[in-house]
CSV table of C-alpha atoms and ligand atoms in Angstrom, one decimal:
chain,number,residue,atom,x,y,z
I,14,MET,CA,-12.1,19.8,3.3
I,15,THR,CA,-12.5,17.6,0.3
I,16,ASP,CA,-15.1,15.9,-1.8
I,17,LEU,CA,-14.3,12.6,-0.3
I,18,PRO,CA,-17.0,10.1,0.5
I,19,ARG,CA,-17.9,10.4,4.2
I,20,HIS,CA,-18.5,7.5,6.5
I,21,GLY,CA,-22.1,8.5,6.9
I,22,ARG,CA,-22.7,7.6,10.6
I,23,SER,CA,-22.6,10.2,13.4
I,24,ARG,CA,-19.2,11.1,15.0
I,25,VAL,CA,-20.3,9.4,18.2
I,26,ALA,CA,-21.3,6.2,16.4
I,27,GLN,CA,-17.9,6.1,14.6
I,28,ILE,CA,-16.0,6.6,17.8
I,29,ALA,CA,-18.0,4.0,19.5
I,30,GLY,CA,-17.2,1.6,16.6
I,31,ILE,CA,-13.5,2.3,17.0
I,32,VAL,CA,-13.6,1.8,20.7
I,33,ARG,CA,-15.6,-1.5,20.4
I,34,ASN,CA,-13.4,-3.1,17.7
I,35,ALA,CA,-11.3,-0.8,15.6
I,36,PRO,CA,-10.1,-3.3,12.9
I,37,ASP,CA,-13.6,-4.5,12.4
I,38,PHE,CA,-14.9,-1.0,12.2
I,39,LEU,CA,-12.3,-0.1,9.6
I,40,GLN,CA,-13.1,-3.2,7.6
I,41,ARG,CA,-16.8,-2.4,7.5
I,42,ALA,CA,-16.1,1.3,6.7
I,43,ALA,CA,-14.1,0.2,3.6
I,44,GLU,CA,-16.7,-2.4,2.5
I,45,ARG,CA,-19.5,0.2,2.8
I,46,CYS,CA,-17.8,3.3,1.5
I,47,GLY,CA,-15.0,2.2,-0.8
I,48,ASP,CA,-11.2,2.6,-1.1
I,49,ILE,CA,-11.0,6.1,0.4
I,50,VAL,CA,-13.3,7.4,3.0
I,51,GLN,CA,-13.3,10.4,5.4
I,52,LEU,CA,-13.9,9.5,9.1
I,53,ASP,CA,-15.0,11.9,11.8
I,54,VAL,CA,-13.0,10.4,14.7
I,55,ALA,CA,-10.6,13.2,15.5
I,56,ARG,CA,-10.5,17.0,15.4
I,57,GLY,CA,-8.5,17.1,12.2
I,58,PRO,CA,-9.3,15.2,9.0
I,59,VAL,CA,-8.7,11.5,9.0
I,60,VAL,CA,-8.9,9.3,5.9
I,61,LEU,CA,-9.1,5.6,5.7
I,62,LEU,CA,-7.3,4.4,2.5
I,63,THR,CA,-7.7,0.7,1.4
I,64,ASP,CA,-6.7,0.7,-2.2
I,65,PRO,CA,-3.6,-1.5,-2.4
I,66,ASP,CA,-1.7,0.6,-4.9
I,67,ALA,CA,-2.5,3.9,-3.2
I,68,THR,CA,-1.5,2.3,0.1
I,69,ARG,CA,1.9,1.3,-1.4
I,70,THR,CA,2.3,4.8,-2.8
I,71,ALA,CA,1.7,6.4,0.6
I,72,LEU,CA,4.2,4.1,2.2
I,73,ALA,CA,6.9,4.5,-0.5
I,74,ASP,CA,6.8,8.2,-1.2
I,75,ASN,CA,8.4,9.9,1.9
I,76,LYS,CA,8.6,13.2,0.1
I,77,ARG,CA,4.8,13.7,0.1
I,78,PHE,CA,3.9,11.5,3.0
I,79,SER,CA,5.4,11.3,6.5
I,80,LYS,CA,5.0,8.9,9.3
I,81,GLY,CA,2.5,9.6,12.1
I,82,PHE,CA,-0.6,11.7,12.7
I,83,ALA,CA,-0.9,15.1,11.1
I,84,PRO,CA,-0.6,17.9,13.7
I,85,SER,CA,-4.3,18.6,13.2
I,86,ALA,CA,-5.2,15.2,14.7
I,87,GLN,CA,-2.7,15.2,17.5
I,88,ILE,CA,-3.1,16.0,21.2
I,89,GLY,CA,-3.0,19.8,21.2
I,90,HIS,CA,-1.5,19.9,24.6
I,91,LEU,CA,1.6,17.9,23.6
I,92,GLY,CA,2.0,18.8,20.0
I,93,GLU,CA,3.4,15.3,19.6
I,94,SER,CA,2.0,11.9,19.0
I,95,PRO,CA,1.6,9.6,22.1
I,96,MET,CA,3.9,7.0,20.6
I,97,ARG,CA,6.7,9.5,20.2
I,98,THR,CA,6.2,11.0,23.6
I,99,ILE,CA,6.5,7.6,25.2
I,100,LEU,CA,9.2,6.0,23.0
I,101,GLY,CA,11.3,9.1,22.3
I,102,ASP,CA,12.9,9.6,19.0
I,103,GLY,CA,14.0,6.1,18.1
I,104,LEU,CA,14.0,4.4,14.7
I,105,LEU,CA,10.2,3.7,14.8
I,106,THR,CA,9.2,7.3,15.5
I,107,SER,CA,12.0,9.6,14.2
I,108,ARG,CA,11.8,11.3,10.9
I,109,GLY,CA,13.9,12.9,8.2
I,110,GLU,CA,17.7,12.8,8.2
I,111,ARG,CA,17.8,11.5,11.7
I,112,HIS,CA,15.7,8.5,10.7
I,113,ARG,CA,17.8,7.8,7.6
I,114,GLN,CA,21.1,7.8,9.6
I,115,ARG,CA,19.7,5.5,12.3
I,116,ARG,CA,18.2,3.2,9.7
I,117,ARG,CA,21.6,2.9,7.9
I,118,PHE,CA,23.2,2.0,11.2
I,119,ILE,CA,20.7,-0.5,12.5
I,120,GLN,CA,19.5,-2.2,9.3
I,121,PRO,CA,22.7,-4.3,8.7
I,122,GLU,CA,22.2,-6.0,12.0
I,123,PHE,CA,19.1,-7.7,10.7
I,124,HIS,CA,20.2,-8.2,7.1
I,125,PRO,CA,19.3,-11.7,5.8
I,126,HIS,CA,23.0,-12.7,5.4
I,127,ARG,CA,23.5,-12.2,9.2
I,128,LEU,CA,20.5,-14.4,10.1
I,129,GLY,CA,22.3,-17.7,10.3
I,130,THR,CA,24.4,-16.3,13.1
I,131,TYR,CA,21.3,-16.0,15.3
I,132,ASP,CA,19.9,-19.5,14.6
I,133,GLU,CA,21.6,-21.1,17.5
I,134,ILE,CA,20.4,-18.5,20.0
I,135,ILE,CA,16.8,-18.9,18.7
I,136,ARG,CA,16.9,-22.7,18.8
I,137,SER,CA,18.3,-22.7,22.3
I,138,GLU,CA,15.7,-20.3,23.6
I,139,ALA,CA,12.9,-22.3,22.0
I,140,ASP,CA,14.3,-25.4,23.7
I,141,ARG,CA,14.6,-23.6,27.0
I,142,MET,CA,11.0,-22.7,26.8
I,143,THR,CA,9.7,-26.2,26.0
I,144,SER,CA,12.0,-27.8,28.5
I,145,SER,CA,9.8,-26.3,31.3
I,146,TRP,CA,6.5,-27.6,29.7
I,147,ARG,CA,4.7,-30.5,31.4
I,148,ASP,CA,2.6,-33.0,29.5
I,149,GLY,CA,-1.1,-32.2,29.9
I,150,ALA,CA,-0.6,-28.8,31.4
I,151,ILE,CA,-2.5,-25.7,30.4
I,152,ILE,CA,-0.4,-22.7,29.6
I,153,ASP,CA,-0.9,-19.1,28.4
I,154,VAL,CA,1.0,-19.4,25.1
I,155,HIS,CA,1.1,-15.7,24.5
I,156,ALA,CA,2.9,-15.1,27.8
I,157,THR,CA,5.2,-18.0,27.2
I,158,PHE,CA,6.2,-16.8,23.7
I,159,ALA,CA,6.6,-13.2,25.0
I,160,GLU,CA,9.3,-14.3,27.4
I,161,THR,CA,11.1,-16.4,24.8
I,162,THR,CA,11.0,-13.7,22.0
I,163,LEU,CA,12.2,-11.1,24.6
I,164,ARG,CA,15.1,-13.3,25.5
I,165,ILE,CA,15.9,-13.9,21.8
I,166,LEU,CA,15.9,-10.2,21.1
I,167,THR,CA,18.0,-9.2,24.1
I,168,ARG,CA,20.5,-12.0,23.4
I,169,THR,CA,20.8,-11.2,19.7
I,170,ALA,CA,20.7,-7.4,19.8
I,171,PHE,CA,21.9,-6.5,23.3
I,172,GLY,CA,24.3,-9.4,24.0
I,173,THR,CA,22.6,-10.7,27.1
I,174,ALA,CA,19.5,-12.6,28.2
I,175,VAL,CA,17.0,-11.0,30.5
I,176,SER,CA,16.1,-12.8,33.8
I,177,ASP,CA,12.6,-14.3,34.2
I,178,ALA,CA,11.8,-11.5,36.6
I,179,ASP,CA,12.8,-8.8,34.1
I,180,ALA,CA,10.9,-10.6,31.3
I,181,ALA,CA,7.8,-10.5,33.5
I,182,MET,CA,8.4,-6.8,34.3
I,183,VAL,CA,8.8,-5.9,30.7
I,184,ARG,CA,5.5,-7.6,29.9
I,185,THR,CA,3.6,-5.8,32.6
I,186,SER,CA,5.2,-2.4,31.8
I,187,MET,CA,4.5,-2.8,28.1
I,188,ASP,CA,1.0,-3.8,28.8
I,189,ALA,CA,0.4,-0.7,30.9
I,190,ALA,CA,2.1,1.6,28.5
I,191,THR,CA,0.3,0.4,25.4
I,192,ARG,CA,-3.2,-0.1,26.8
I,193,TRP,CA,-5.7,1.8,24.6
I,194,MET,CA,-2.9,3.5,22.7
I,195,ALA,CA,-4.0,3.1,19.1
I,196,ILE,CA,-7.5,4.3,20.0
I,197,ASN,CA,-6.2,7.0,22.3
I,198,ALA,CA,-4.2,8.5,19.6
I,199,ILE,CA,-7.4,9.3,17.8
I,200,LEU,CA,-9.7,10.0,20.7
I,201,VAL,CA,-7.6,12.2,23.1
I,202,ALA,CA,-7.7,14.9,20.5
I,203,PHE,CA,-11.1,15.7,22.0
I,204,ALA,CA,-9.9,15.8,25.6
I,205,PRO,CA,-6.3,17.1,25.6
I,206,ARG,CA,-6.0,17.3,29.4
I,207,LEU,CA,-7.1,13.7,29.9
I,208,GLY,CA,-4.8,12.7,27.0
I,209,HIS,CA,-1.8,14.4,28.5
I,210,ARG,CA,-2.4,12.7,31.9
I,211,GLN,CA,-2.6,9.4,30.1
I,212,VAL,CA,0.5,9.8,28.2
I,213,LEU,CA,2.4,10.8,31.4
I,214,ALA,CA,1.0,7.7,33.1
I,215,ARG,CA,2.2,5.5,30.2
I,216,ARG,CA,5.6,7.0,30.4
I,217,ALA,CA,5.7,6.3,34.1
I,218,ALA,CA,4.7,2.7,33.4
I,219,LEU,CA,8.0,2.3,31.6
I,220,ALA,CA,10.2,3.2,34.7
I,221,GLY,CA,11.1,-0.5,35.2
I,222,ILE,CA,12.2,-0.9,31.6
I,223,ASP,CA,14.4,2.2,32.0
I,224,GLY,CA,16.1,0.5,34.9
I,225,LEU,CA,16.6,-2.6,32.7
I,226,ILE,CA,18.1,-0.5,29.9
I,227,GLY,CA,20.5,1.1,32.5
I,228,ARG,CA,21.7,-2.3,33.5
I,229,LEU,CA,22.1,-3.4,29.9
I,230,LEU,CA,24.2,-0.4,29.2
I,231,ALA,CA,26.3,-1.0,32.2
I,232,GLN,CA,27.6,-4.4,30.9
I,233,PRO,CA,31.3,-4.6,30.4
I,234,ALA,CA,32.0,-3.4,26.8
I,235,GLU,CA,34.9,-5.8,26.1
I,236,THR,CA,32.6,-8.8,26.3
I,237,ARG,CA,30.3,-7.5,23.6
I,238,ASN,CA,30.0,-7.1,19.9
I,239,ASP,CA,26.3,-6.5,19.4
I,240,LEU,CA,24.0,-3.8,18.3
I,241,LEU,CA,23.8,-2.2,21.7
I,242,PHE,CA,27.5,-2.0,21.9
I,243,ARG,CA,27.8,-0.4,18.4
I,244,LEU,CA,25.1,2.1,19.2
I,245,ALA,CA,26.8,3.0,22.5
I,246,ALA,CA,30.2,3.2,20.7
I,247,ALA,CA,28.7,5.6,18.1
I,248,GLY,CA,28.4,8.2,20.7
I,249,LEU,CA,24.6,8.4,21.1
I,250,SER,CA,23.4,10.5,24.0
I,251,ASP,CA,21.7,8.6,26.9
I,252,GLY,CA,18.3,9.8,25.7
I,253,ASP,CA,18.9,8.6,22.2
I,254,LEU,CA,20.2,5.2,23.4
I,255,ARG,CA,17.2,4.8,25.6
I,256,ALA,CA,14.9,5.6,22.7
I,257,GLU,CA,16.6,3.0,20.4
I,258,LEU,CA,16.6,0.3,23.0
I,259,LEU,CA,13.0,0.9,24.1
I,260,THR,CA,12.0,0.9,20.4
I,261,LEU,CA,13.7,-2.4,19.7
I,262,LEU,CA,12.2,-3.9,22.9
I,263,LEU,CA,8.7,-2.8,21.9
I,264,ALA,CA,8.8,-3.4,18.2
I,265,GLY,CA,11.0,-6.5,18.3
I,266,HIS,CA,9.2,-8.9,20.6
I,267,GLU,CA,5.5,-8.1,20.8
I,268,THR,CA,5.1,-8.5,17.1
I,269,SER,CA,6.8,-12.0,16.8
I,270,THR,CA,5.0,-13.1,20.0
I,271,ASN,CA,1.6,-12.4,18.5
I,272,ALA,CA,2.5,-14.1,15.3
I,273,LEU,CA,3.6,-17.2,17.1
I,274,ALA,CA,0.6,-17.3,19.4
I,275,TRP,CA,-1.9,-16.8,16.5
I,276,ALA,CA,-0.1,-19.4,14.4
I,277,CYS,CA,-0.6,-22.0,17.2
I,278,HIS,CA,-4.1,-20.9,17.7
I,279,ALA,CA,-5.0,-21.1,14.0
I,280,LEU,CA,-3.4,-24.6,13.7
I,281,ALA,CA,-5.3,-25.9,16.7
I,282,GLY,CA,-8.5,-25.1,14.8
I,283,GLN,CA,-7.3,-26.9,11.7
I,284,PRO,CA,-6.3,-30.5,12.6
I,285,GLY,CA,-5.8,-31.4,8.9
I,286,VAL,CA,-3.3,-28.6,8.3
I,287,LEU,CA,-1.6,-29.4,11.7
I,288,ALA,CA,-1.1,-33.0,10.8
I,289,ALA,CA,0.5,-32.0,7.5
I,290,VAL,CA,2.8,-29.5,9.1
I,291,ASN,CA,3.8,-32.0,11.8
I,292,ALA,CA,4.7,-34.5,9.0
I,293,GLU,CA,6.7,-31.8,7.3
I,294,VAL,CA,8.5,-30.7,10.4
I,295,GLU,CA,9.6,-34.3,11.1
I,296,ALA,CA,11.1,-34.6,7.6
I,297,ASP,CA,12.5,-31.0,7.3
I,298,PRO,CA,12.8,-29.3,10.7
I,299,VAL,CA,12.9,-25.7,9.6
I,300,GLU,CA,12.7,-24.9,5.9
I,301,GLY,CA,9.5,-26.7,4.9
I,302,PRO,CA,7.2,-24.8,2.5
I,303,LEU,CA,4.1,-25.6,4.4
I,304,LEU,CA,5.6,-24.2,7.6
I,305,ARG,CA,6.5,-21.0,5.7
I,306,ALA,CA,3.0,-20.9,4.3
I,307,VAL,CA,1.6,-21.2,7.8
I,308,VAL,CA,3.7,-18.1,8.8
I,309,ASP,CA,2.6,-16.1,5.8
I,310,GLU,CA,-1.1,-17.0,6.3
I,311,THR,CA,-0.9,-16.1,10.0
I,312,LEU,CA,0.6,-12.7,9.1
I,313,ARG,CA,-2.2,-12.3,6.6
I,314,LEU,CA,-5.1,-13.1,8.9
I,315,TYR,CA,-3.5,-11.7,12.1
I,316,PRO,CA,-1.1,-8.9,11.0
I,317,PRO,CA,0.7,-7.9,14.2
I,318,ILE,CA,0.9,-4.3,13.0
I,319,TRP,CA,-2.7,-3.9,11.9
I,320,LEU,CA,-2.6,-0.2,11.4
I,321,MET,CA,-0.1,2.3,10.0
I,322,VAL,CA,-0.5,6.0,10.1
I,323,ARG,CA,0.8,8.6,7.6
I,324,GLN,CA,0.2,12.3,7.0
I,325,THR,CA,0.2,14.3,3.7
I,326,LEU,CA,3.0,16.8,3.5
I,327,SER,CA,1.6,18.4,0.3
I,328,ASP,CA,-1.4,18.2,-1.9
I,329,VAL,CA,-1.6,14.7,-3.4
I,330,VAL,CA,-3.9,12.6,-5.5
I,331,LEU,CA,-4.7,9.1,-4.1
I,332,ALA,CA,-7.1,6.5,-5.4
I,333,GLY,CA,-8.3,9.2,-7.8
I,334,ARG,CA,-9.1,11.8,-5.1
I,335,ARG,CA,-7.3,15.0,-4.3
I,336,LEU,CA,-6.1,15.4,-0.7
I,337,PRO,CA,-4.6,18.6,0.7
I,338,ALA,CA,-1.6,18.7,2.9
I,339,GLY,CA,-2.0,18.1,6.7
I,340,ILE,CA,-4.4,15.1,6.4
I,341,THR,CA,-4.0,12.0,8.5
I,342,ILE,CA,-4.2,8.7,6.5
I,343,LEU,CA,-4.9,5.3,8.1
I,344,LEU,CA,-3.5,2.3,6.3
I,345,SER,CA,-4.5,-1.1,7.5
I,346,PRO,CA,-2.8,-4.4,6.6
I,347,TYR,CA,-5.7,-6.0,8.5
I,348,VAL,CA,-8.3,-4.6,6.1
I,349,LEU,CA,-6.2,-5.1,3.0
I,350,HIS,CA,-5.5,-8.8,4.0
I,351,ARG,CA,-9.2,-9.5,4.4
I,352,ASP,CA,-10.5,-7.8,1.3
I,353,ARG,CA,-12.6,-10.2,-0.7
I,354,ARG,CA,-11.7,-8.5,-3.9
I,355,TRP,CA,-8.1,-9.7,-3.6
I,356,TRP,CA,-8.4,-12.8,-1.5
I,357,SER,CA,-10.8,-15.8,-1.9
I,358,HIS,CA,-12.6,-16.8,1.3
I,359,PRO,CA,-10.5,-14.2,3.1
I,360,ALA,CA,-11.6,-15.0,6.7
I,361,GLU,CA,-10.4,-18.6,6.4
I,362,PHE,CA,-7.0,-19.7,7.6
I,363,ASP,CA,-5.8,-21.5,4.4
I,364,PRO,CA,-2.0,-21.9,4.2
I,365,TYR,CA,-2.4,-23.8,0.9
I,366,ARG,CA,-3.0,-20.6,-0.9
I,367,TRP,CA,0.7,-20.0,-0.5
I,368,LEU,CA,1.7,-23.3,-2.2
I,369,THR,CA,1.6,-24.4,-5.8
I,370,GLY,CA,-0.2,-27.7,-4.9
I,371,PRO,CA,-1.1,-29.8,-1.9
I,372,SER,CA,2.6,-30.4,-1.1
I,373,GLY,CA,4.1,-28.1,-3.6
I,374,THR,CA,6.7,-25.4,-3.4
I,375,HIS,CA,6.1,-22.1,-1.7
I,376,ARG,CA,4.9,-19.3,-3.9
I,377,THR,CA,3.6,-15.8,-3.5
I,378,PRO,CA,0.0,-15.7,-4.9
I,379,VAL,CA,-0.8,-12.9,-7.4
I,380,GLU,CA,-3.1,-11.2,-4.9
I,381,ALA,CA,-0.4,-11.0,-2.3
I,382,ARG,CA,1.9,-9.0,-4.6
I,383,ARG,CA,-0.6,-6.1,-4.2
I,384,ALA,CA,-2.6,-6.6,-1.1
I,385,TYR,CA,-0.1,-8.1,1.5
I,386,LEU,CA,1.8,-5.8,3.7
I,387,PRO,CA,2.5,-7.4,7.1
I,388,PHE,CA,5.9,-5.7,7.2
I,389,GLY,CA,4.8,-2.4,5.6
I,390,ALA,CA,6.7,-1.1,2.6
I,391,GLY,CA,9.1,1.6,1.5
I,392,PRO,CA,11.7,3.5,3.6
I,393,ARG,CA,9.8,2.8,6.8
I,394,ALA,CA,9.2,-0.9,6.2
I,395,CYS,CA,10.1,-3.3,9.1
I,396,VAL,CA,13.8,-3.2,9.6
I,397,ALA,CA,13.8,-6.8,10.8
I,398,GLY,CA,11.2,-8.6,8.7
I,399,ALA,CA,13.6,-11.4,7.6
I,400,PHE,CA,14.8,-11.8,11.2
I,401,ALA,CA,11.2,-12.1,12.4
I,402,VAL,CA,10.2,-14.7,9.8
I,403,ASN,CA,13.3,-16.8,10.6
I,404,GLU,CA,12.7,-16.5,14.3
I,405,ILE,CA,9.0,-17.5,14.0
I,406,MET,CA,9.8,-20.5,11.7
I,407,ILE,CA,12.5,-21.9,14.1
I,408,VAL,CA,10.5,-21.5,17.3
I,409,LEU,CA,7.3,-22.9,15.7
I,410,SER,CA,9.1,-25.9,14.2
I,411,ARG,CA,10.7,-26.7,17.6
I,412,VAL,CA,7.3,-26.5,19.3
I,413,LEU,CA,5.4,-28.5,16.7
I,414,ARG,CA,8.1,-31.2,16.5
I,415,ASP,CA,7.4,-32.4,20.0
I,416,TRP,CA,4.1,-30.9,21.2
I,417,HIS,CA,0.4,-30.8,20.4
I,418,LEU,CA,-1.4,-27.6,21.3
I,419,ARG,CA,-5.2,-27.6,21.7
I,420,TYR,CA,-7.6,-24.9,22.9
I,421,ALA,CA,-8.3,-25.0,26.6
I,422,GLY,CA,-11.6,-23.2,26.6
I,423,ALA,CA,-13.1,-21.0,23.9
I,424,PRO,CA,-10.9,-19.9,21.0
I,425,ALA,CA,-9.2,-16.5,21.7
I,426,ARG,CA,-10.5,-13.2,20.5
I,427,MET,CA,-8.5,-10.4,19.1
I,428,LEU,CA,-7.5,-7.3,21.0
I,429,PRO,CA,-6.2,-4.5,18.8
I,430,ARG,CA,-3.6,-2.5,20.6
I,431,VAL,CA,-0.4,-1.2,19.0
I,432,THR,CA,-0.1,-4.8,18.0
I,433,LEU,CA,-2.9,-7.3,17.3
I,434,ARG,CA,-2.9,-9.4,20.5
I,435,PRO,CA,-5.3,-12.0,22.0
I,436,ARG,CA,-7.8,-10.6,24.5
I,437,GLY,CA,-6.7,-11.8,27.9
I,438,GLU,CA,-4.8,-15.1,28.2
I,439,MET,CA,-4.4,-17.5,25.3
I,440,ARG,CA,-4.8,-20.7,27.2
I,441,MET,CA,-3.9,-23.9,25.4
I,442,ARG,CA,-3.4,-27.5,26.6
I,443,ILE,CA,0.0,-28.9,25.7
I,444,SER,CA,0.6,-32.6,25.3
I,445,ARG,CA,3.7,-34.5,24.1
I,446,ARG,CA,3.5,-35.9,20.6
P,17,LIG,C1,6.2,-10.7,12.8
P,17,LIG,C2,6.9,-9.7,13.3
P,17,LIG,C3,6.9,-8.3,12.9
P,17,LIG,C4,6.0,-7.6,12.1
P,17,LIG,C5,4.7,-8.1,11.6
P,17,LIG,C6,6.5,-6.3,12.0
P,17,LIG,C7,5.8,-5.3,11.3
P,17,LIG,C8,6.3,-4.0,11.1
P,17,LIG,C9,5.7,-3.0,10.3
P,17,LIG,C10,4.4,-3.1,9.5
P,17,LIG,C11,6.5,-1.9,10.4
P,17,LIG,C12,6.2,-0.5,9.6
P,17,LIG,C13,5.4,0.4,10.4
P,17,LIG,C14,5.0,1.7,9.6
P,17,LIG,O1,5.4,1.8,8.4
P,17,LIG,O2,4.3,2.5,10.2
P,17,LIG,C15,7.6,-2.2,11.2
P,17,LIG,C16,8.6,-1.3,11.5
P,17,LIG,C17,9.6,-1.6,12.4
P,17,LIG,N1,9.9,-2.8,12.9
P,17,LIG,FE1,8.9,-4.5,12.7
P,17,LIG,N2,7.7,-6.2,12.6
P,17,LIG,C18,8.0,-7.4,13.2
P,17,LIG,C19,9.1,-7.7,13.9
P,17,LIG,C20,10.1,-6.8,14.2
P,17,LIG,C21,11.3,-7.2,15.0
P,17,LIG,C22,11.7,-8.6,15.4
P,17,LIG,C23,12.0,-6.0,15.1
P,17,LIG,C24,13.4,-5.8,15.8
P,17,LIG,C25,14.2,-6.7,16.2
P,17,LIG,C26,11.3,-5.0,14.5
P,17,LIG,C27,11.7,-3.7,14.5
P,17,LIG,C28,11.0,-2.7,13.7
P,17,LIG,C29,11.5,-1.3,13.7
P,17,LIG,C30,12.7,-0.7,14.4
P,17,LIG,C31,10.6,-0.6,12.8
P,17,LIG,C32,10.7,0.9,12.4
P,17,LIG,C33,11.5,0.9,11.1
P,17,LIG,C34,11.6,2.3,10.5
P,17,LIG,O3,10.7,3.2,10.7
P,17,LIG,O4,12.6,2.6,9.8
P,17,LIG,N3,10.2,-5.5,13.9
P,17,LIG,N4,7.5,-3.5,11.7
């Protein structure tokens, strides 16, 4: 199709690499082959792009690039990406005018000037979580944060907290619905029948969440003034409402959960940094520059959205190469954030790179202005980035103020699904400070 550098290994070897550890495979591909490389992992052409400026162009220019896989790389059977088939046409997956309209509607809810109004909910949910912790216990911090971020999201956006049983149900359903999803999106192109069955099974896995959404919608309207109420009042169809709620449930709590869990995990491996953050949290419970740096560094090393997908709508030139229309492009914050051309000692968790001195003010390092995209960029950038950072800072500061978290067993390993999660439980021993 093009004169692009090829990966060089056989198709089977490439697919095996993706199945084994997709972020690692992409990182190695970029290191070996350069800023733009053609992979043979789907029927249609798929290109990995890791040049920071070209990545930003692909994210910013929605005339020449569109979200999602090109039709040539999709499951022939469905003519639709798995994500869209499962979630419906919500903010995350919709395109064109429909997306613009929804975005205009939903964005103000998460605007920085509204954030203060959510602080009390976030604080109270963080305290509710830690009030059940027992000194010396071992907990799965990922599961614990998942419940808390879900309650924060449903209270702030939908005006009601979910019960513990519903939180557990959402976790199990999401888990079943997103298993293998990122990899599937590439692989099922070779086995459409299997792909179709899988997508239907995933959709079925969300039946419990559909029930929850029905109950959320049935709340008395006069008690509410939240996003859900405004969406319902705007006359959205049941299907559209379901899509928006499901999207917010999926996009709005897994991501923050992973960031919180990886932050605690990284701090447990860096006693010096942990002591300094603890001292800061005691003096300044929320706004401290080191705490903010810990969040930035966590999102660098463990970007919850580790992969974004775009397709070319017309012929384009990217990173000095010509690409025709209909190509799928993989953009990876994970690869960008660990590129040693832009980051010194990239595999190290070093929050101080975000500070001007040992206890200085927060800054954005030069390298980050180009090669740091935890929330994406352009018209499809995260609609709630500021909300998420605020939420993570508050929850983390409440935890660190009163508790020490240490590994209970071996450090966690990464599991790349739609989000970058820990593999299995993330078990940590908690003790009172
Ligand atoms: C640390 C937490 C989070 C991270 C790292 C994150 C990251 C991202 C990224 C990278 C995108 C762009 C995807 C793309 O361009 O393909 C995105 C989109 C989105 N995020 Fe987040 N997100 C986080 C938290 C949240 C929260 C808390 C919510 C909701 C309350 C949310 C809702 C969304 C939605 C609806 C979109 C789609 C926006 C659109 O297409 O217009 N995210 N997020």
